[in-house]
Amino acid sequence: MVKLARTHPERTAEVDEVRPRRGWIVLRLSLVGIVADKATLILQARDGGQAEMRLPADGYGDRFQVRIPLGALATACTARDWTWDLYLDAGTEEEPLRLGRHQDGIGGGKNVFLCPAQHAAGVRVQLYCTVSDNVSIACAREEKR
């Protein structure tokens, strides 16, 4: 489990905890500067891919929790490598917010891994931070031996 500390008061959607589970990634999320009763996690394939997944985020105290099924991530695209960018729709009229990690005062979080790589359907799945401290999931087909 990874816990990240919050230090900024702007309108954001942030990852509080990451819990890898067999076949799942469980995220606990919070909204800063927004009040919402429900939320939806949106996973959008990067680089012009048309794949998109929407998963309900369940209320968890004053936060939200969402379970991401690795099998669905691994089978939604046919490319050799692809990336999912994560957004949170708070059910407001505004655009979904790019999901990020809590600001810890340390810049340049690119390639900081938030949980161990997992495997599903012959695909390596890795949750990581981008250069902008957003959260994405990299998927790569594994070589058959």
PDB file of C-alpha atoms in Angstrom:
ATOM      1  CA  MET A   1       0.000   0.000   0.000  1.00  0.00           C
ATOM      2  CA  VAL A   2       1.205   3.493  -0.856  1.00  0.00           C
ATOM      3  CA  LYS A   3      -0.077   6.630   0.910  1.00  0.00           C
ATOM      4  CA  LEU A   4       0.678  10.040  -0.545  1.00  0.00           C
ATOM      5  CA  ALA A   5       0.476  13.391   1.297  1.00  0.00           C
ATOM      6  CA  ARG A   6      -1.573  16.355   0.054  1.00  0.00           C
ATOM      7  CA  THR A   7      -0.146  19.908   0.143  1.00  0.00           C
ATOM      8  CA  HIS A   8      -2.154  21.994  -2.354  1.00  0.00           C
ATOM      9  CA  PRO A   9      -5.735  23.369  -2.223  1.00  0.00           C
ATOM     10  CA  GLU A  10      -6.737  23.481  -5.897  1.00  0.00           C
ATOM     11  CA  ARG A  11      -9.546  21.630  -7.723  1.00  0.00           C
ATOM     12  CA  THR A  12      -8.095  18.174  -8.363  1.00  0.00           C
ATOM     13  CA  ALA A  13      -8.770  14.443  -8.343  1.00  0.00           C
ATOM     14  CA  GLU A  14      -6.019  12.631  -6.477  1.00  0.00           C
ATOM     15  CA  VAL A  15      -4.901   9.127  -5.607  1.00  0.00           C
ATOM     16  CA  ASP A  16      -4.747   8.597  -1.847  1.00  0.00           C
ATOM     17  CA  GLU A  17      -3.902   4.894  -1.819  1.00  0.00           C
ATOM     18  CA  VAL A  18      -3.026   2.151  -4.276  1.00  0.00           C
ATOM     19  CA  ARG A  19      -3.771  -1.445  -3.319  1.00  0.00           C
ATOM     20  CA  PRO A  20      -2.703  -4.105  -5.798  1.00  0.00           C
ATOM     21  CA  ARG A  21      -4.854  -7.218  -5.532  1.00  0.00           C
ATOM     22  CA  ARG A  22      -4.721 -10.456  -7.458  1.00  0.00           C
ATOM     23  CA  GLY A  23      -6.385  -9.520 -10.755  1.00  0.00           C
ATOM     24  CA  TRP A  24      -7.248  -5.959  -9.660  1.00  0.00           C
ATOM     25  CA  ILE A  25      -5.832  -2.542  -8.852  1.00  0.00           C
ATOM     26  CA  VAL A  26      -7.835  -0.853  -6.094  1.00  0.00           C
ATOM     27  CA  LEU A  27      -7.543   2.934  -5.948  1.00  0.00           C
ATOM     28  CA  ARG A  28      -8.760   5.178  -3.151  1.00  0.00           C
ATOM     29  CA  LEU A  29      -9.321   8.661  -4.485  1.00  0.00           C
ATOM     30  CA  SER A  30     -10.235  12.087  -3.185  1.00  0.00           C
ATOM     31  CA  LEU A  31     -11.576  15.255  -4.728  1.00  0.00           C
ATOM     32  CA  VAL A  32     -10.052  18.558  -3.681  1.00  0.00           C
ATOM     33  CA  GLY A  33     -12.101  21.716  -4.188  1.00  0.00           C
ATOM     34  CA  ILE A  34     -15.187  19.766  -5.300  1.00  0.00           C
ATOM     35  CA  VAL A  35     -18.038  18.140  -3.424  1.00  0.00           C
ATOM     36  CA  ALA A  36     -19.580  15.098  -5.111  1.00  0.00           C
ATOM     37  CA  ASP A  37     -21.849  12.243  -4.070  1.00  0.00           C
ATOM     38  CA  LYS A  38     -20.758   9.965  -6.892  1.00  0.00           C
ATOM     39  CA  ALA A  39     -17.917   9.663  -9.335  1.00  0.00           C
ATOM     40  CA  THR A  40     -16.839   7.610 -12.341  1.00  0.00           C
ATOM     41  CA  LEU A  41     -13.283   6.632 -13.229  1.00  0.00           C
ATOM     42  CA  ILE A  42     -12.594   7.020 -16.940  1.00  0.00           C
ATOM     43  CA  LEU A  43      -9.695   5.137 -18.511  1.00  0.00           C
ATOM     44  CA  GLN A  44      -8.846   6.406 -21.979  1.00  0.00           C
ATOM     45  CA  ALA A  45      -6.324   4.785 -24.299  1.00  0.00           C
ATOM     46  CA  ARG A  46      -3.593   7.220 -25.283  1.00  0.00           C
ATOM     47  CA  ASP A  47      -2.161   7.899 -28.755  1.00  0.00           C
ATOM     48  CA  GLY A  48      -5.388   8.091 -30.689  1.00  0.00           C
ATOM     49  CA  GLY A  49      -6.764   4.791 -29.470  1.00  0.00           C
ATOM     50  CA  GLN A  50     -10.525   4.684 -29.336  1.00  0.00           C
ATOM     51  CA  ALA A  51     -10.681   2.364 -26.345  1.00  0.00           C
ATOM     52  CA  GLU A  52     -12.317   3.779 -23.240  1.00  0.00           C
ATOM     53  CA  MET A  53     -13.538   2.207 -20.031  1.00  0.00           C
ATOM     54  CA  ARG A  54     -15.805   3.701 -17.371  1.00  0.00           C
ATOM     55  CA  LEU A  55     -15.855   2.254 -13.875  1.00  0.00           C
ATOM     56  CA  PRO A  56     -18.040   3.386 -10.970  1.00  0.00           C
ATOM     57  CA  ALA A  57     -16.193   4.842  -8.001  1.00  0.00           C
ATOM     58  CA  ASP A  58     -17.925   3.799  -4.804  1.00  0.00           C
ATOM     59  CA  GLY A  59     -18.181   6.116  -1.829  1.00  0.00           C
ATOM     60  CA  TYR A  60     -15.603   5.290   0.848  1.00  0.00           C
ATOM     61  CA  GLY A  61     -16.021   7.673   3.780  1.00  0.00           C
ATOM     62  CA  ASP A  62     -15.235  11.123   2.384  1.00  0.00           C
ATOM     63  CA  ARG A  63     -13.344   9.558  -0.539  1.00  0.00           C
ATOM     64  CA  PHE A  64     -14.037   7.185  -3.411  1.00  0.00           C
ATOM     65  CA  GLN A  65     -12.791   3.690  -4.144  1.00  0.00           C
ATOM     66  CA  VAL A  66     -12.617   2.032  -7.537  1.00  0.00           C
ATOM     67  CA  ARG A  67     -11.584  -1.493  -8.532  1.00  0.00           C
ATOM     68  CA  ILE A  68      -9.832  -1.749 -11.902  1.00  0.00           C
ATOM     69  CA  PRO A  69      -9.989  -5.274 -13.393  1.00  0.00           C
ATOM     70  CA  LEU A  70      -6.642  -6.198 -14.955  1.00  0.00           C
ATOM     71  CA  GLY A  71      -8.259  -8.624 -17.394  1.00  0.00           C
ATOM     72  CA  ALA A  72     -10.370  -5.847 -18.921  1.00  0.00           C
ATOM     73  CA  LEU A  73      -7.315  -3.574 -19.255  1.00  0.00           C
ATOM     74  CA  ALA A  74      -5.332  -6.367 -20.908  1.00  0.00           C
ATOM     75  CA  THR A  75      -7.943  -7.340 -23.487  1.00  0.00           C
ATOM     76  CA  ALA A  76      -9.409  -3.939 -24.480  1.00  0.00           C
ATOM     77  CA  CYS A  77      -6.605  -3.096 -26.949  1.00  0.00           C
ATOM     78  CA  THR A  78      -4.870  -5.132 -29.613  1.00  0.00           C
ATOM     79  CA  ALA A  79      -1.627  -3.105 -29.837  1.00  0.00           C
ATOM     80  CA  ARG A  80       1.672  -4.484 -28.544  1.00  0.00           C
ATOM     81  CA  ASP A  81       2.042  -1.606 -26.047  1.00  0.00           C
ATOM     82  CA  TRP A  82      -0.468   1.007 -24.936  1.00  0.00           C
ATOM     83  CA  THR A  83      -1.181   3.414 -22.103  1.00  0.00           C
ATOM     84  CA  TRP A  84      -4.365   4.227 -20.232  1.00  0.00           C
ATOM     85  CA  ASP A  85      -4.744   7.791 -18.936  1.00  0.00           C
ATOM     86  CA  LEU A  86      -7.030   8.080 -15.899  1.00  0.00           C
ATOM     87  CA  TYR A  87      -9.694  10.745 -15.317  1.00  0.00           C
ATOM     88  CA  LEU A  88     -12.346  11.189 -12.650  1.00  0.00           C
ATOM     89  CA  ASP A  89     -15.815  12.458 -13.541  1.00  0.00           C
ATOM     90  CA  ALA A  90     -17.381  13.951 -10.402  1.00  0.00           C
ATOM     91  CA  GLY A  91     -20.841  14.098 -11.955  1.00  0.00           C
ATOM     92  CA  THR A  92     -20.705  17.869 -12.386  1.00  0.00           C
ATOM     93  CA  GLU A  93     -21.223  19.760 -15.630  1.00  0.00           C
ATOM     94  CA  GLU A  94     -17.470  20.301 -15.883  1.00  0.00           C
ATOM     95  CA  GLU A  95     -14.885  18.237 -17.746  1.00  0.00           C
ATOM     96  CA  PRO A  96     -13.517  15.155 -15.977  1.00  0.00           C
ATOM     97  CA  LEU A  97     -10.363  15.811 -13.968  1.00  0.00           C
ATOM     98  CA  ARG A  98      -7.061  14.159 -14.831  1.00  0.00           C
ATOM     99  CA  LEU A  99      -6.233  11.827 -11.964  1.00  0.00           C
ATOM    100  CA  GLY A 100      -2.989  12.745 -10.246  1.00  0.00           C
ATOM    101  CA  ARG A 101      -0.929  11.842  -7.269  1.00  0.00           C
ATOM    102  CA  HIS A 102      -0.709  14.015  -4.172  1.00  0.00           C
ATOM    103  CA  GLN A 103       1.935  16.678  -4.384  1.00  0.00           C
ATOM    104  CA  ASP A 104       4.794  15.729  -2.084  1.00  0.00           C
ATOM    105  CA  GLY A 105       7.103  18.625  -2.864  1.00  0.00           C
ATOM    106  CA  ILE A 106       9.280  16.415  -5.036  1.00  0.00           C
ATOM    107  CA  GLY A 107       8.951  17.246  -8.722  1.00  0.00           C
ATOM    108  CA  GLY A 108       9.564  15.025 -11.697  1.00  0.00           C
ATOM    109  CA  GLY A 109       7.606  11.978 -10.685  1.00  0.00           C
ATOM    110  CA  LYS A 110       7.909  10.448 -14.160  1.00  0.00           C
ATOM    111  CA  ASN A 111       8.346   6.705 -14.007  1.00  0.00           C
ATOM    112  CA  VAL A 112       7.632   6.529 -10.285  1.00  0.00           C
ATOM    113  CA  PHE A 113       5.756   3.267  -9.973  1.00  0.00           C
ATOM    114  CA  LEU A 114       2.799   3.308  -7.634  1.00  0.00           C
ATOM    115  CA  CYS A 115       2.480  -0.459  -7.283  1.00  0.00           C
ATOM    116  CA  PRO A 116       4.227  -3.604  -8.476  1.00  0.00           C
ATOM    117  CA  ALA A 117       3.633  -4.700 -12.059  1.00  0.00           C
ATOM    118  CA  GLN A 118       0.923  -7.319 -12.381  1.00  0.00           C
ATOM    119  CA  HIS A 119       0.110  -9.725 -15.195  1.00  0.00           C
ATOM    120  CA  ALA A 120      -3.175 -10.637 -16.877  1.00  0.00           C
ATOM    121  CA  ALA A 121      -3.995 -12.341 -20.183  1.00  0.00           C
ATOM    122  CA  GLY A 122      -0.350 -12.252 -21.299  1.00  0.00           C
ATOM    123  CA  VAL A 123      -0.036  -8.508 -20.609  1.00  0.00           C
ATOM    124  CA  ARG A 124       2.195  -6.722 -18.079  1.00  0.00           C
ATOM    125  CA  VAL A 125       0.179  -3.961 -16.340  1.00  0.00           C
ATOM    126  CA  GLN A 126       1.997  -1.150 -14.483  1.00  0.00           C
ATOM    127  CA  LEU A 127       0.453   1.866 -12.700  1.00  0.00           C
ATOM    128  CA  TYR A 128       2.867   4.827 -12.782  1.00  0.00           C
ATOM    129  CA  CYS A 129       3.206   8.626 -12.521  1.00  0.00           C
ATOM    130  CA  THR A 130       3.777  10.709 -15.635  1.00  0.00           C
ATOM    131  CA  VAL A 131       6.176  13.643 -15.977  1.00  0.00           C
ATOM    132  CA  SER A 132       3.234  15.900 -14.995  1.00  0.00           C
ATOM    133  CA  ASP A 133       2.515  13.827 -11.849  1.00  0.00           C
ATOM    134  CA  ASN A 134      -0.629  12.359 -13.383  1.00  0.00           C
ATOM    135  CA  VAL A 135      -1.471   8.686 -13.001  1.00  0.00           C
ATOM    136  CA  SER A 136      -1.462   6.318 -15.979  1.00  0.00           C
ATOM    137  CA  ILE A 137      -1.355   2.584 -16.582  1.00  0.00           C
ATOM    138  CA  ALA A 138       1.137   1.097 -19.048  1.00  0.00           C
ATOM    139  CA  CYS A 139       0.268  -2.219 -20.718  1.00  0.00           C
ATOM    140  CA  ALA A 140       2.705  -4.352 -22.707  1.00  0.00           C
ATOM    141  CA  ARG A 141       2.169  -7.729 -24.289  1.00  0.00           C
ATOM    142  CA  GLU A 142       4.621 -10.299 -23.008  1.00  0.00           C
ATOM    143  CA  GLU A 143       6.742 -12.306 -25.410  1.00  0.00           C
ATOM    144  CA  LYS A 144       5.679 -15.912 -25.811  1.00  0.00           C
ATOM    145  CA  ARG A 145       8.478 -18.383 -25.286  1.00  0.00           C
TER     146      ARG A 145
END
